[in-house]
Coordinates of C-alpha atoms and ligand atoms in Angstrom, one line a residue:
M1 CA 78.6 21.7 -54.5
A2 CA 76.5 18.6 -55.0
S3 CA 77.2 15.0 -55.8
K4 CA 77.0 14.0 -59.1
K5 CA 74.8 11.1 -58.3
V6 CA 72.7 13.9 -57.0
I7 CA 73.2 16.3 -60.3
K8 CA 71.6 13.4 -62.2
L9 CA 68.3 12.7 -59.8
L10 CA 68.2 16.8 -60.5
N11 CA 67.9 16.5 -64.0
E12 CA 65.4 13.3 -63.6
Q13 CA 63.4 14.8 -61.9
I14 CA 63.0 17.4 -64.6
A15 CA 62.2 14.7 -67.3
N16 CA 59.5 13.2 -64.4
E17 CA 57.5 16.6 -63.8
G18 CA 57.6 17.2 -67.6
D19 CA 56.2 13.6 -68.8
F20 CA 53.5 15.0 -65.6
S21 CA 52.4 18.2 -67.0
Q22 CA 52.2 16.0 -70.0
L23 CA 50.0 13.1 -69.1
Y24 CA 48.0 15.9 -66.8
L25 CA 47.5 17.5 -70.5
A26 CA 46.4 14.4 -71.9
M27 CA 43.5 13.3 -69.3
A28 CA 42.4 17.6 -69.0
V29 CA 42.0 16.9 -73.2
W30 CA 40.5 13.3 -72.8
A31 CA 38.3 14.7 -70.0
E32 CA 37.1 18.2 -72.1
A33 CA 36.0 15.7 -75.1
N34 CA 34.0 13.5 -72.9
G35 CA 32.0 16.3 -71.1
F36 CA 33.2 16.4 -68.2
M37 CA 34.7 20.0 -68.0
G38 CA 34.9 19.9 -63.8
T39 CA 37.8 17.6 -64.1
A40 CA 39.0 19.0 -67.8
K41 CA 39.7 22.6 -65.4
F42 CA 41.5 20.4 -62.3
M43 CA 43.9 18.6 -65.3
F44 CA 44.3 21.6 -67.2
R45 CA 45.5 23.3 -64.1
Q46 CA 47.4 20.4 -63.0
A47 CA 49.6 20.3 -66.5
E48 CA 50.5 24.4 -66.0
E49 CA 52.0 23.2 -62.1
E50 CA 53.9 20.5 -62.8
R51 CA 55.3 22.3 -66.0
G52 CA 55.6 24.3 -63.1
H53 CA 58.1 22.2 -61.1
M54 CA 59.8 20.9 -64.2
F55 CA 60.7 25.2 -64.4
K56 CA 61.6 25.0 -60.6
F57 CA 64.7 22.5 -61.3
V58 CA 65.8 23.5 -63.9
R59 CA 66.1 27.4 -62.3
F60 CA 67.3 25.5 -59.4
L61 CA 70.2 23.6 -61.4
L62 CA 71.1 26.7 -63.5
E63 CA 71.7 28.6 -60.0
I64 CA 73.8 26.6 -58.4
G65 CA 76.1 26.4 -61.8
E66 CA 75.2 22.9 -62.8
Q67 CA 73.7 21.4 -66.4
A68 CA 70.1 21.4 -66.6
E69 CA 69.0 18.8 -69.5
V70 CA 66.2 19.1 -71.0
P71 CA 64.3 16.0 -72.2
A72 CA 62.3 14.6 -75.0
V73 CA 58.6 14.9 -74.4
K74 CA 57.5 11.9 -73.8
E75 CA 53.9 10.5 -75.3
P76 CA 51.3 10.2 -72.8
K77 CA 48.5 8.2 -72.3
A78 CA 45.7 9.7 -74.4
S79 CA 42.2 7.0 -73.8
Y80 CA 40.4 6.4 -70.5
K81 CA 37.2 4.5 -69.6
D82 CA 35.8 6.7 -66.9
I83 CA 37.4 10.3 -64.9
Q84 CA 37.4 7.2 -61.6
E85 CA 40.8 5.9 -64.3
I86 CA 41.9 9.3 -64.6
F87 CA 42.2 10.2 -60.8
E88 CA 43.7 6.5 -59.9
A89 CA 46.2 7.0 -62.6
A90 CA 47.3 10.5 -61.4
L91 CA 47.4 9.5 -57.5
K92 CA 49.8 6.8 -58.8
H93 CA 51.8 8.9 -60.9
E94 CA 51.7 11.3 -57.3
Q95 CA 52.9 8.9 -55.5
F96 CA 55.2 8.1 -58.2
I97 CA 56.8 11.3 -57.9
T98 CA 56.9 11.7 -54.3
A99 CA 59.2 8.7 -54.7
S100 CA 61.0 10.3 -56.5
I101 CA 61.7 13.4 -54.5
Y102 CA 62.4 11.6 -51.0
K103 CA 65.5 9.2 -53.2
I104 CA 67.0 12.9 -54.2
M105 CA 66.4 14.2 -50.5
S106 CA 67.9 10.6 -48.8
E107 CA 71.0 11.4 -51.4
A108 CA 71.6 14.7 -50.7
R109 CA 71.3 14.7 -47.1
E110 CA 73.9 11.8 -47.3
S111 CA 76.0 14.0 -48.7
N112 CA 75.3 16.9 -46.6
D113 CA 73.5 19.1 -49.0
Y114 CA 71.8 21.8 -47.7
A115 CA 70.9 23.4 -50.8
V116 CA 69.5 20.8 -52.3
T117 CA 67.7 19.9 -49.3
S118 CA 66.3 23.3 -48.3
F119 CA 65.5 23.3 -52.4
L120 CA 63.4 20.1 -52.3
Q121 CA 61.2 21.2 -49.1
W122 CA 59.1 22.3 -51.0
F123 CA 58.1 19.5 -52.8
V124 CA 57.7 17.0 -49.8
N125 CA 55.2 19.5 -48.9
E126 CA 53.0 20.3 -52.3
Q127 CA 53.3 16.3 -52.7
V128 CA 51.0 16.1 -49.4
E129 CA 49.0 18.7 -50.8
E130 CA 48.6 17.2 -54.3
E131 CA 48.5 13.6 -53.1
S132 CA 45.2 14.6 -50.6
N133 CA 43.9 16.5 -53.2
V134 CA 43.7 13.5 -55.6
K135 CA 42.6 11.5 -53.1
Q136 CA 39.2 13.8 -52.0
V137 CA 38.8 14.1 -55.4
L138 CA 38.4 9.8 -55.8
D139 CA 36.1 10.1 -52.2
I140 CA 34.3 12.7 -54.2
I141 CA 33.6 10.1 -57.1
R142 CA 33.3 7.6 -55.0
L143 CA 30.2 8.8 -53.4
A144 CA 28.9 10.0 -56.4
G145 CA 28.7 6.3 -57.4
K146 CA 26.6 5.6 -54.4
V147 CA 24.2 8.6 -54.9
S148 CA 23.2 7.2 -58.4
L149 CA 23.3 3.9 -56.4
Y150 CA 21.1 5.7 -54.2
L151 CA 18.7 7.1 -57.1
A152 CA 18.5 4.3 -58.8
D153 CA 17.1 2.5 -56.1
K154 CA 14.5 5.7 -55.5
E155 CA 13.4 5.0 -59.0
I156 CA 13.2 1.5 -58.4
G157 CA 10.5 2.1 -55.2
A158 CA 9.0 4.2 -57.2
F159 CA 8.7 2.2 -61.0
G160 CA 7.1 -0.5 -58.5
A161 CA 4.4 1.5 -56.7
G162 CA 1.6 1.7 -59.3
K163 CA 1.4 -2.5 -59.8
Ligands
OFO201 FE1 52.8 16.9 -57.7 O1 54.2 16.6 -58.8 FE2 55.3 18.0 -59.6 O2 56.0 17.6 -58.2

């Protein structure tokens, strides 16, 4: 039987995953409205994934015979400067989720709760993948920024050539 503290943390995680799904959804909406269709596609997919994670926590709590609390929907940040800001915010949130999963994991380990630690292991692996995906996108954005400087520099060279 899971401890009260672990049950509380698992329920908080339902809210964390739900909030994150909403945040990704708002990012998707901003991206599509501003013509960044690739980012919108990425974020719509992530919004669904995080909703799936929230459901996993709900299902798990029910399976172990505990109460799953369905949280209120928080309004997410809806406007961004550019896609770099979006992915930087996404990385921060993924890191927050990783930390919250680790917190539940250590609580569960302390109470020798093998059912919860086994359930959470999937999320530990998933977070490694998700943080890495967002970091890779940030690398793409940074490199793209350099490409436009390179193209601008070429233009500047061509501009001076005819004079
Ligand atoms: Fe990537 O956040 Fe869910 O677990």
